[in-house]
Coordinates of C-alpha atoms in Angstrom, one line a residue:
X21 CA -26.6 10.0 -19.8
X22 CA -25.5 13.7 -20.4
X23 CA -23.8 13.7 -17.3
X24 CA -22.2 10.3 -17.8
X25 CA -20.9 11.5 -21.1
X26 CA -19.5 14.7 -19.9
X27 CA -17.4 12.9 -16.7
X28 CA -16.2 10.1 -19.4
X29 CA -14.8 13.2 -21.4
X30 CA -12.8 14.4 -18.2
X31 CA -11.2 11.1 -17.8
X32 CA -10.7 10.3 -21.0
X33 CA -6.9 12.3 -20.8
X34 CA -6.4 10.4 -17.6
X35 CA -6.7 7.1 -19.1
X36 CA -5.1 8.2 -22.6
X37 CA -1.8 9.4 -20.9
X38 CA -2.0 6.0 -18.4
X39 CA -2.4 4.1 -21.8
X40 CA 0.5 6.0 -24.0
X41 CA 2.7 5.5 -20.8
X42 CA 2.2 2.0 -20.9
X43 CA 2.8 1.3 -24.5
X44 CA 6.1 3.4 -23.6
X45 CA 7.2 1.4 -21.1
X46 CA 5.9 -1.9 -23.9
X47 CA 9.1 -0.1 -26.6
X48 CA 11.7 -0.1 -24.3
X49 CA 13.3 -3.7 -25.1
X50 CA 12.9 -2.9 -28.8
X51 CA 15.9 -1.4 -31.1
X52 CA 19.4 0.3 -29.8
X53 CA 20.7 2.0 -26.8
X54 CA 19.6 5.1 -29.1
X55 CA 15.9 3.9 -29.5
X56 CA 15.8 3.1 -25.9
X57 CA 16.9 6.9 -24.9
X58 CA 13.8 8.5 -27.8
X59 CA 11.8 6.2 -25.4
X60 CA 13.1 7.0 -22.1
X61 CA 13.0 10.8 -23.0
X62 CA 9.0 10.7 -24.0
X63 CA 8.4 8.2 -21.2
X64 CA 9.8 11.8 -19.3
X65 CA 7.5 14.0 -20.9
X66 CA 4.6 11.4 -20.2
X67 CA 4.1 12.9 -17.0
X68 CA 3.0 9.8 -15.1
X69 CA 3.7 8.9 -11.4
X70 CA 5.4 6.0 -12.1
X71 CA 8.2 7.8 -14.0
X72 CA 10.8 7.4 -11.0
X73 CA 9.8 3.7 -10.6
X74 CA 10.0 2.7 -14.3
X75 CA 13.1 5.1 -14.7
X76 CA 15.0 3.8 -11.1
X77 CA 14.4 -0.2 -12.2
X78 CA 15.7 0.2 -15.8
X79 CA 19.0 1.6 -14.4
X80 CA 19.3 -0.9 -11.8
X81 CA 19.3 -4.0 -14.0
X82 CA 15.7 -4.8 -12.3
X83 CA 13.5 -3.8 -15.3
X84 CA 12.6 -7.2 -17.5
X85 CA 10.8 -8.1 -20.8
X86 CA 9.6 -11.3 -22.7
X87 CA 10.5 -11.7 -26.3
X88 CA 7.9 -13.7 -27.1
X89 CA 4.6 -11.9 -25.1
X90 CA 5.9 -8.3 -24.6
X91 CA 5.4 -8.2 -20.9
X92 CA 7.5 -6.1 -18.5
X93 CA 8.6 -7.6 -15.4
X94 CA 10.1 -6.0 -12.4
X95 CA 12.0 -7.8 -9.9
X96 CA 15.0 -9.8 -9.8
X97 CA 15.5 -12.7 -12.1
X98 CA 14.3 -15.7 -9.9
X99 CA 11.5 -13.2 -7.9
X100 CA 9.7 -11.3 -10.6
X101 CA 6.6 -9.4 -10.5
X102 CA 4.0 -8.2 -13.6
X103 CA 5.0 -4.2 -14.1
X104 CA 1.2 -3.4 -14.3
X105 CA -0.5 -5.6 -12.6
X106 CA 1.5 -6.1 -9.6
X107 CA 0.9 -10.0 -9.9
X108 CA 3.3 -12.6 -8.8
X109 CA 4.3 -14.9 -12.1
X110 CA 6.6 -18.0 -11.9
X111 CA 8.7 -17.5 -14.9
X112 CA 12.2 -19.1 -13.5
X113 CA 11.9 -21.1 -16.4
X114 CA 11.2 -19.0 -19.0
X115 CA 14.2 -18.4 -21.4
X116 CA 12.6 -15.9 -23.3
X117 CA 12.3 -13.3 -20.5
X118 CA 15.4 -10.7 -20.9
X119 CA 17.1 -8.1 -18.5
X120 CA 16.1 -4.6 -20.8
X121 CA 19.9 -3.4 -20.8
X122 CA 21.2 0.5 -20.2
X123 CA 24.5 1.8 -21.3
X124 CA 26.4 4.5 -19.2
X125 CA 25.3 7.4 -21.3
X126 CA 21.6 5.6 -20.7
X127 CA 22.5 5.8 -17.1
X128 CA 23.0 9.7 -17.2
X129 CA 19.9 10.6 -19.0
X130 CA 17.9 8.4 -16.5
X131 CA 19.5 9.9 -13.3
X132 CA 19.0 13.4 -14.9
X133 CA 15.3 12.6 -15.6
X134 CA 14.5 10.8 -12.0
X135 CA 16.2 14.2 -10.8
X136 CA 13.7 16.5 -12.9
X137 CA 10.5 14.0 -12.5
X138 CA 10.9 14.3 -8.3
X139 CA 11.7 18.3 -8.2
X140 CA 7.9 18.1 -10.6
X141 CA 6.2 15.8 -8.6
X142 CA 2.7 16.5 -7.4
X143 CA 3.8 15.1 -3.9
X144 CA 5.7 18.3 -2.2
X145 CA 7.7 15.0 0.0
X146 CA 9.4 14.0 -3.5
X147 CA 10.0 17.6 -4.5
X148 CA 11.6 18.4 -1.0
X149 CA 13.8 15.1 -1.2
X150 CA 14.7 16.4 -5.0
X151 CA 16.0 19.9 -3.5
X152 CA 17.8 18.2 -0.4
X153 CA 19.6 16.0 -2.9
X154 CA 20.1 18.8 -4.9
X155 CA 21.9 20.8 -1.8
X156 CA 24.2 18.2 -1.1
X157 CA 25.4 17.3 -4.6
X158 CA 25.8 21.0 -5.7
X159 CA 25.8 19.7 -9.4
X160 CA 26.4 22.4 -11.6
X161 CA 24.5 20.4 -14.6
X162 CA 21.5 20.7 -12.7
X163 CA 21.5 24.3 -12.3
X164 CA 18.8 25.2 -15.0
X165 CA 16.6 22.7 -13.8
X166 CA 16.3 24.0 -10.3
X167 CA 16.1 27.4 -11.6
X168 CA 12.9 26.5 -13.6
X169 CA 11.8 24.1 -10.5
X170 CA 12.1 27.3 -7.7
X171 CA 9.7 29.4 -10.5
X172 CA 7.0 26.6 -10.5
X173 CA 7.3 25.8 -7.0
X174 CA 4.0 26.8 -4.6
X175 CA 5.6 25.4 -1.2
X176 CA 7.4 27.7 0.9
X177 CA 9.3 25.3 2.3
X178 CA 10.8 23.4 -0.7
X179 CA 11.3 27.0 -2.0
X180 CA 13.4 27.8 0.8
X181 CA 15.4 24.5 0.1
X182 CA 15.6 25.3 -3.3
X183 CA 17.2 28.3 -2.8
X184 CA 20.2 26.7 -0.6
X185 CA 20.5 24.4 -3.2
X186 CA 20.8 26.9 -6.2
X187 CA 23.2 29.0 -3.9
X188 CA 25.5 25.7 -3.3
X189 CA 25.6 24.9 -6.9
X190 CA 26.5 27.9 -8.1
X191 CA 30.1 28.4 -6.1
X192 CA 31.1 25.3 -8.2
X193 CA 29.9 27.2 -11.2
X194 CA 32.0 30.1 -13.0
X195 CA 29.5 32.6 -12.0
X196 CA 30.5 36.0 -11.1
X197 CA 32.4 37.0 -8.0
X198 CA 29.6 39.2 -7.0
X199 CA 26.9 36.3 -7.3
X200 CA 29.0 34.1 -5.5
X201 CA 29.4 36.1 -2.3
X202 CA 25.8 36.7 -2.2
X203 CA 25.4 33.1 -2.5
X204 CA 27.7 32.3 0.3
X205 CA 26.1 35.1 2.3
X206 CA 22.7 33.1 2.1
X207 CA 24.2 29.8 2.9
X208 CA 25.8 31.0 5.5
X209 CA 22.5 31.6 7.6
X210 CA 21.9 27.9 7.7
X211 CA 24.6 27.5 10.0
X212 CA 26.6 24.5 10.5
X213 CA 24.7 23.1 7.2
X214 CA 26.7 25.2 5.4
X215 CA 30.1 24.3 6.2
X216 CA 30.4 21.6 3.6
X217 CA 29.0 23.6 0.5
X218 CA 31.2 26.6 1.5
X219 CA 34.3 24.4 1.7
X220 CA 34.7 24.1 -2.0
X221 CA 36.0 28.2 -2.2
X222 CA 38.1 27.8 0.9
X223 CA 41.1 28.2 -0.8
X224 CA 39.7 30.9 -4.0
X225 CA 41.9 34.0 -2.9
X226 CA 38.8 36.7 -4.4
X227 CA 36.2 34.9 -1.5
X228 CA 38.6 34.6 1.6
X229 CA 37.3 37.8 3.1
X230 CA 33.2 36.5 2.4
X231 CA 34.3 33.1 3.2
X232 CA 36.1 33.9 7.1
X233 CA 32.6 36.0 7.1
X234 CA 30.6 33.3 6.5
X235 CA 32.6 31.1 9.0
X236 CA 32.3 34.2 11.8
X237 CA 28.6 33.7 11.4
X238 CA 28.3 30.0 11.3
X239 CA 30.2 29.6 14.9
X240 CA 28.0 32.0 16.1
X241 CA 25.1 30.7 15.2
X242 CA 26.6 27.7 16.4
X243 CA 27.0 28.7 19.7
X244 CA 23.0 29.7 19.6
X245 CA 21.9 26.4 18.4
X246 CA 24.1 24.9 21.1
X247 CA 23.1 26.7 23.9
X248 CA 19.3 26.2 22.8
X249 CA 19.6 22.8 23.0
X250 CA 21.9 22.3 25.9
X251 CA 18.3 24.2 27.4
X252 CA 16.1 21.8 26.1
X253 CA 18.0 19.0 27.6
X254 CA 17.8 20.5 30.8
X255 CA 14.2 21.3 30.7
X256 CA 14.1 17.5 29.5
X257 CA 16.2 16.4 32.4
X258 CA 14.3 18.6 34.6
X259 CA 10.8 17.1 33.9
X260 CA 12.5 13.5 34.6
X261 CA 13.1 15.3 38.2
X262 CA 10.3 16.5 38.4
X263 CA 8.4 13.1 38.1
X264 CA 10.6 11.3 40.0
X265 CA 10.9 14.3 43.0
X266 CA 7.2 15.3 43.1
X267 CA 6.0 12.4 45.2
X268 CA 9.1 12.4 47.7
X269 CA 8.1 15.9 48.2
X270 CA 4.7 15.1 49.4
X271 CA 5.3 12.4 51.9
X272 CA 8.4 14.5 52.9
X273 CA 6.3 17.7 53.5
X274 CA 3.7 16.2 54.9
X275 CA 5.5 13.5 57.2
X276 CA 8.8 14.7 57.6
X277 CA 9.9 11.2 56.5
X278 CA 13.2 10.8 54.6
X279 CA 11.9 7.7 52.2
X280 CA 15.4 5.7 50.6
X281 CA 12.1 3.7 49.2
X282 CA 10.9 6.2 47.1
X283 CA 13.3 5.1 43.8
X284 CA 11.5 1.2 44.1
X285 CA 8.4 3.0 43.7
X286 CA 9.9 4.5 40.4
X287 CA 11.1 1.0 39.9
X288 CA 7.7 -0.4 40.6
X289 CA 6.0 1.8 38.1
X290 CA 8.4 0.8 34.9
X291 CA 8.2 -3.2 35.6
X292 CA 4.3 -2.1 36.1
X293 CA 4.5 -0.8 32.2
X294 CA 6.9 -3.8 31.1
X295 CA 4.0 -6.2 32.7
X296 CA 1.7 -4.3 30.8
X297 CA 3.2 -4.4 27.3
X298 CA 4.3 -7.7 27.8
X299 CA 0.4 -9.0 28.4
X300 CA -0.5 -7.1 25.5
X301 CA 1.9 -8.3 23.3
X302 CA 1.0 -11.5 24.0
X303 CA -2.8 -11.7 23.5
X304 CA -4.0 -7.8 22.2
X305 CA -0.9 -6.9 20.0
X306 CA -3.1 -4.5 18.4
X307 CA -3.6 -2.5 21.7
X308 CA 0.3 -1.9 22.1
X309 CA 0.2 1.9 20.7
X310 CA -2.4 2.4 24.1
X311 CA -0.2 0.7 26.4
X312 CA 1.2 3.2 28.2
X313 CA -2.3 4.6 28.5
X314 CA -3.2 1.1 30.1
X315 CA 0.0 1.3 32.3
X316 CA -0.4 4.5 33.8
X317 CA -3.6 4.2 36.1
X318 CA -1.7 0.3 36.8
X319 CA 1.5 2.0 38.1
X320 CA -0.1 4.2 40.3
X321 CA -2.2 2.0 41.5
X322 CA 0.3 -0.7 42.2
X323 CA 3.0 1.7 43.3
X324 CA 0.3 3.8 45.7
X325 CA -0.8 0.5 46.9
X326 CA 3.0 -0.5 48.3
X327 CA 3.1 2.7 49.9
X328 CA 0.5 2.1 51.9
X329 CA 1.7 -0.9 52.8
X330 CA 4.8 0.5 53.6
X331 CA 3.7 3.4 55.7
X332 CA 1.4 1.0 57.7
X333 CA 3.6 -1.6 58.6
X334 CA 7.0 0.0 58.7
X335 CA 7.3 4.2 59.1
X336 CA 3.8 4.7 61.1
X337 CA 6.2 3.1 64.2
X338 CA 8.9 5.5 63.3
X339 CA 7.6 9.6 63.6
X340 CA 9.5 11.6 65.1
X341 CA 13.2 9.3 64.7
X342 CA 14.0 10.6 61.1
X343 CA 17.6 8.2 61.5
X344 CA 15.3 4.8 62.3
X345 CA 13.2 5.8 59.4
X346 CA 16.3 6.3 57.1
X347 CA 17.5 3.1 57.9
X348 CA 14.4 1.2 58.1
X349 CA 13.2 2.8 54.8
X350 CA 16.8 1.7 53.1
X351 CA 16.1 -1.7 54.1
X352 CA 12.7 -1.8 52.6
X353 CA 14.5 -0.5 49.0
X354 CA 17.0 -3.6 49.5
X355 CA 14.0 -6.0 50.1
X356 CA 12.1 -4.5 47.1
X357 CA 15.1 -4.9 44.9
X358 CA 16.2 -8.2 45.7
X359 CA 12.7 -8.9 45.3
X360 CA 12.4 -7.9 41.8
X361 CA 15.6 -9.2 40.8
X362 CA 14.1 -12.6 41.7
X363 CA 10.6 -12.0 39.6
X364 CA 12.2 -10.9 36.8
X365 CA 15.6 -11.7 37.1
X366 CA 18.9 -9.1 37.2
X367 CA 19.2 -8.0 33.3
X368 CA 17.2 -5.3 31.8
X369 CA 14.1 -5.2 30.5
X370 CA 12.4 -4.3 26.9
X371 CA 9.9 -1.4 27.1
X372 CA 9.1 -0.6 23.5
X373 CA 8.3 3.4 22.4
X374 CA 4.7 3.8 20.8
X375 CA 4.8 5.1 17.5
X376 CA 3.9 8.7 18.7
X377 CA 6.8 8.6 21.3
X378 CA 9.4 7.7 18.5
X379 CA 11.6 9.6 16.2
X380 CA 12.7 13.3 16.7
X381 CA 11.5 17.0 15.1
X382 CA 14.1 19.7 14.5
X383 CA 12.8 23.0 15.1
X384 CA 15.2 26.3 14.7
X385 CA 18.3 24.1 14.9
X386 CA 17.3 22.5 18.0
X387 CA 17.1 18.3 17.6
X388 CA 13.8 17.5 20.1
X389 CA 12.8 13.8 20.6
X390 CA 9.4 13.4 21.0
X391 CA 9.9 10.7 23.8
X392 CA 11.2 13.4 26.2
X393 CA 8.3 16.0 24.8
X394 CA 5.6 13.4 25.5
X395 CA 7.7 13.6 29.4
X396 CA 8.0 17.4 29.6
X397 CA 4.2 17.4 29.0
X398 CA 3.2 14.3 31.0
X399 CA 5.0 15.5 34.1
X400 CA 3.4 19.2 33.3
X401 CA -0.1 17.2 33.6
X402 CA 0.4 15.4 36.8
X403 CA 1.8 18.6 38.6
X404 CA -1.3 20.5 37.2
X405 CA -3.6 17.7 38.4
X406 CA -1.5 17.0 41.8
X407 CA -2.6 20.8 42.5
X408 CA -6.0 20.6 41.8
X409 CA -6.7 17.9 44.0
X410 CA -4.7 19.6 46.8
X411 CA -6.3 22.9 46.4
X412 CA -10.2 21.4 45.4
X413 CA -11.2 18.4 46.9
X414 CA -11.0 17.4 51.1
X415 CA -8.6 15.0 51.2
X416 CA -6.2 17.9 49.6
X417 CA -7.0 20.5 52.4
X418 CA -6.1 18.0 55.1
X419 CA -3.0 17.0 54.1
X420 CA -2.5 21.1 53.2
X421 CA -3.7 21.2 56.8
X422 CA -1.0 18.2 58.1
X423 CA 1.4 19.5 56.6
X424 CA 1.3 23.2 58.3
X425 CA 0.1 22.0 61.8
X426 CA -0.1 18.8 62.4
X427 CA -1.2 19.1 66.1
X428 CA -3.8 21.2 65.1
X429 CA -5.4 19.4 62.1
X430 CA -5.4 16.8 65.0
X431 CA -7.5 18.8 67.5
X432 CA -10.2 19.8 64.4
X433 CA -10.7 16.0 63.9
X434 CA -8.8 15.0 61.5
X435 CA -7.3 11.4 61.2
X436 CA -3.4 12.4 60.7
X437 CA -3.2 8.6 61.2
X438 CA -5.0 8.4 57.8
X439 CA -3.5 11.1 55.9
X440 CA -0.1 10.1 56.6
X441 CA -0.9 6.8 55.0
X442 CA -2.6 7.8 52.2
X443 CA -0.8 10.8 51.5
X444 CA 2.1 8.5 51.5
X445 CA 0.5 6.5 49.1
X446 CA 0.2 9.1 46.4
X447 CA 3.4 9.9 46.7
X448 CA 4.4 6.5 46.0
X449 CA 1.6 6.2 43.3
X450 CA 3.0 9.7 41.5
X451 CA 6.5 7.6 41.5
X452 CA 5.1 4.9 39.9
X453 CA 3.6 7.7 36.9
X454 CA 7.3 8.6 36.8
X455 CA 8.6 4.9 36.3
X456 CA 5.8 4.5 33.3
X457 CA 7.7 7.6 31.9
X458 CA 11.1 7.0 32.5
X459 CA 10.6 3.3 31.0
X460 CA 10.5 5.0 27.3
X461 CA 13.9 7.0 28.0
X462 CA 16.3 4.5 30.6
X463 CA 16.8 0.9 31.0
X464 CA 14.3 -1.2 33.8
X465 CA 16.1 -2.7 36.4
X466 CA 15.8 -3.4 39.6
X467 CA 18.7 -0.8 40.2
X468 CA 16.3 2.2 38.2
X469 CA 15.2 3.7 41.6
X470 CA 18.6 4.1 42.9
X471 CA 19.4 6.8 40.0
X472 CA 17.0 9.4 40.8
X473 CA 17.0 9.0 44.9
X474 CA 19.4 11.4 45.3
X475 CA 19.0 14.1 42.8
X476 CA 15.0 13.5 44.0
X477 CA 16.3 15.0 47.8
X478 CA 18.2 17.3 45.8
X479 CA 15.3 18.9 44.3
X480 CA 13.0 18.5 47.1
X481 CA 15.6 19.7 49.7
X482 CA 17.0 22.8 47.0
X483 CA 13.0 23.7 46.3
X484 CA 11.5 23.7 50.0
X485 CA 10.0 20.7 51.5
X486 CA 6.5 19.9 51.0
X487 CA 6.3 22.8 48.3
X488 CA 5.3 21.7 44.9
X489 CA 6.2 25.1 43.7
X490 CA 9.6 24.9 45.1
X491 CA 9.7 21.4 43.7
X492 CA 9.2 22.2 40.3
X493 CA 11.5 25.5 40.3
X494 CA 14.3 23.0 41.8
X495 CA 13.5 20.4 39.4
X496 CA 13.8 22.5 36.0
X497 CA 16.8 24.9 37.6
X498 CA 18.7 21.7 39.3
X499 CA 18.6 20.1 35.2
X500 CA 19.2 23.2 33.2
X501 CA 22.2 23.7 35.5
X502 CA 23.4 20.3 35.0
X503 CA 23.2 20.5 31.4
X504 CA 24.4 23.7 30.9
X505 CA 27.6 22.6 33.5
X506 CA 28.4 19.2 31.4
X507 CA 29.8 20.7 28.2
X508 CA 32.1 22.8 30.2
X509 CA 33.7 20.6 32.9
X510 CA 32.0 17.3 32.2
X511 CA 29.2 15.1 33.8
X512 CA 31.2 14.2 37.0
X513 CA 32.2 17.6 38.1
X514 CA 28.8 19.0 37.0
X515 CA 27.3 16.8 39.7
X516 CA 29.7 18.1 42.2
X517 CA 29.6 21.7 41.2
X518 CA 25.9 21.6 42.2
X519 CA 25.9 19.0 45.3
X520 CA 28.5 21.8 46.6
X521 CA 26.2 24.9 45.4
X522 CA 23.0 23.0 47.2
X523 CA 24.7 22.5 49.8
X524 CA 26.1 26.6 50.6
X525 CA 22.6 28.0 49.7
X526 CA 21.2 25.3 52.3
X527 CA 23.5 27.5 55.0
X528 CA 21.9 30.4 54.2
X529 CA 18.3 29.3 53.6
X530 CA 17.6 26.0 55.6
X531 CA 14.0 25.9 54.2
X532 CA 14.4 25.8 50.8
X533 CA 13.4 28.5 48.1
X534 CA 9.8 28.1 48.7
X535 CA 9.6 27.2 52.8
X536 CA 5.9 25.8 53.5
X537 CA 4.3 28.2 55.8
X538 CA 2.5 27.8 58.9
X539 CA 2.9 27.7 62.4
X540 CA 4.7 24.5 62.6
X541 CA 6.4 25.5 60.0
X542 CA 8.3 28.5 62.2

């Protein structure tokens, strides 16, 4: 009972403070617009979590009372809501039931307060909304109370933010020369942030020098943050290559075959994942944050599947007549898109984002989406796992073994017969990985493939066929080339600036960077 007693006394402020709060809120309807701001003030110092709530709804006109019970209402007039208890009331038809009204000078003192009650809050999310607020309406007003919020505040973070904030405000204060060029110093290391609370002293003749200063460093900085992320979007771009280039660069290594089928199988693999989220949607929508986990060993099954198919019936006749195989493999792409285009007719297709692939993170200036993160690192997976299997297990050494000598794997038994087909099938199957990816960032249609074909023989061709080394470096150097080309002289001459530079380092190295080696090879 001892123990009972002394928890009751711990709670007993809790519920004293929930109580005064309430019979606060209870006052509000009762005298003058000078009453009402007594009450708003201790409703302030109250220190309850529903200050901003209680405070927001009075000045909105959304804050109700009954003259004859006392109750509070929130809502609108015909859709109202018990303040406390949350519980829906029908009380259209209750005359009695009046809008608690706010004057201007109300208004103020309640905007000040929800100000002061979010830079206090226990929850360091309100306190850094308070201070971002604070940064961008620079009110001199305000000063003292982010003064006294930056000496109580623990987070480093909302601290830093605090600090911008103070420094924006006070160059529309009459501080000091001396304090303001310190301030615009400070500001000035947030880069293009700053531009708008530096614009207010643009034209003060005492802060010209510190302001072209401030501007010197801004550009600068600028230019960091741009190049930065004009290198993530290449790295971005290059993983896309990578995913779509990786398989072409097995069955061209290993067969020599120049597959103008190998964007369907990307094609294959995002109608695989639309399929997938569709069937989900329709009978486990609970499952869909794991559908692309569902999707993936489905598009390479699928896609490695028609590979096979394809190597069987159609290239197997074809070794050794690379033009035949060309046009025969272009065929198949037109039969597979016409195909599709009759399934699932010739608009696009919905493939939703997961919660975890949506949104975006900025991190030192740089604006990364976590759709093309969750890319960098799946393609980063597969080309890990794709070289463990050809470096640990036997199906891997044979087609290493194909791929140098053919004739030779041939005489020590094994079935090149075989490991053309199914090497050609995971080729086809890693394609279809890369059309589960590429569903979260382009549209899916049956014209998907055909995007990536040629930059794919690009990279493959730029990289050294048959070399997953070589198709990686080409992959990640072909997109950070391309994005680092596009700001300059635009997406179309980009493209032709490197088609051009591929093709001169072809002349002088006809192999690629990373030529396979082996006697077949020379």
């Amino acid at each position: 009972m001892k123990l009972l007693g002394f928890f009751l006394l711990l709670l007993f402020p809790l519920y004293a403070g929930a109580q005064n709060f309430e019979s606060l809120v209870r006052e509000l309807p009762n005298g003058g617009y000078s009453e009402r701001g007594e009450v708003i003030s201790q409703i302030l110092k109250s220190g309850d979590k529903r200050i901003v709530i209680t405070l927001q709804a009075l000045s909105d006109g959304a804050l109700y009372a009954s003259e004859e019970t006392g109750d509070i209402f929130i809502g609108e007039k015909d859709d109202l809501v018990d303040f406390f208890t949350q519980e829906n009331l029908d009380v259209t038809s209750d005359s009695s039931i009046k809008k608690i009204k706010v004057n201007n000078k109300l208004r103020r003192l309640i905007q000040t307060g929800i100000i002061q009650a979010q830079h206090f809050s226990p929850l360091v999310s309100d306190r850094m909304q308070a201070a971002e607020h604070a940064f961008k309406d620079a009110d001199p007003e305000r000063i003292e109370i982010l003064q006294e919020a930056l000496v109580q505040e623990q987070d480093e973070s909302v601290t830093a933010e605090l600090k911008q904030a103070i420094n924006a405000t006070i160059l529309k204060t009459d501080a000091d020369i001396e304090m303001k060029k310190q301030a615009i110093l400070e500001l000035s290391a947030l880069g293009a942030k700053a531009r708008s609370p530096l614009s207010v002293i643009a034209d003060v003749p005492e802060l010209s020098e510190a302001y072209e200063e401030a501007l010197l460093i801004i550009k600068n900085k600028e230019r960091v943050q741009k190049f930065g992320q004009n290198m993530w979007y290449g790295l971005s771009l290059g993983s896309v290559l990578l995913l779509a280039a990786i398989g072409l660069a097995i069955t061209f290594g290993v067969m020599g075959v120049i597959n103008m089928a190998h964007g369907e199988m990307i094609m294959i693999g995002a109608y695989t994942t639309y399929v997938v989220q569709e069937i989900i949607r329709n009978n486990a929508p609970a499952l869909f944050e794991y559908s692309l986990f569902i999707a993936i060993p489905c598009a390479f099954v699928i896609a490695g599947l028609v590979g096979v198919v394809i190597e069987r019936f159609v290239v197997r006749y074809l070794y050794g007549r690379p033009l035949e195989t060309l046009l025969a493999t272009w065929g198949v792409s037109l039969i597979l898109q016409q195909l599709t285009r009759s399934i699932f007719g010739p608009n696009n297709r919905e493939v939703g984002n997961p919660a975890w692939m949506s949104g975006s993170v900025e991190f030192i200036g740089i604006n990364f989406t976590w759709s093309r993160v969750w890319i960098l690192i799946f393609a980063t997976v597969i080309f890990l796992s794709l070289m463990w299997f050809l470096n640990k297990t036997l199906f891997g050494t044979q087609i290493r073994a194909v791929t140098q000598n053919r004739s030779m794997a041939a005489n020590m038994g094994i079935s090149t017969g075989k490991v053309d087909a199914l090497a050609f099938g995971l080729g086809a199957g890693i394609a279809g990985l890369a059309g589960v990816a590429l569903s979260q960032i382009d549209n899916v249609s049956p014209n998907l493939g055909q995007g990536y074909i040629v930059d794919s023989f690009m990279v493959v061709v730029f990289g050294g066929a048959g070399s997953l080394w070589g198709t990686v470096f080409g992959a990640l150097t072909l997109g950070v080339a391309t994005k680092l080309f596009e700001p300059v002289v635009g997406a179309v001459m980009a493209k032709i600036i490197i088609l051009v530079g591929i093709i001169l380092f072809i002349q002088r190295k006809p192999r690629g960077l990373f030529a396979i080696r082996g006697r077949a090879a020379e």
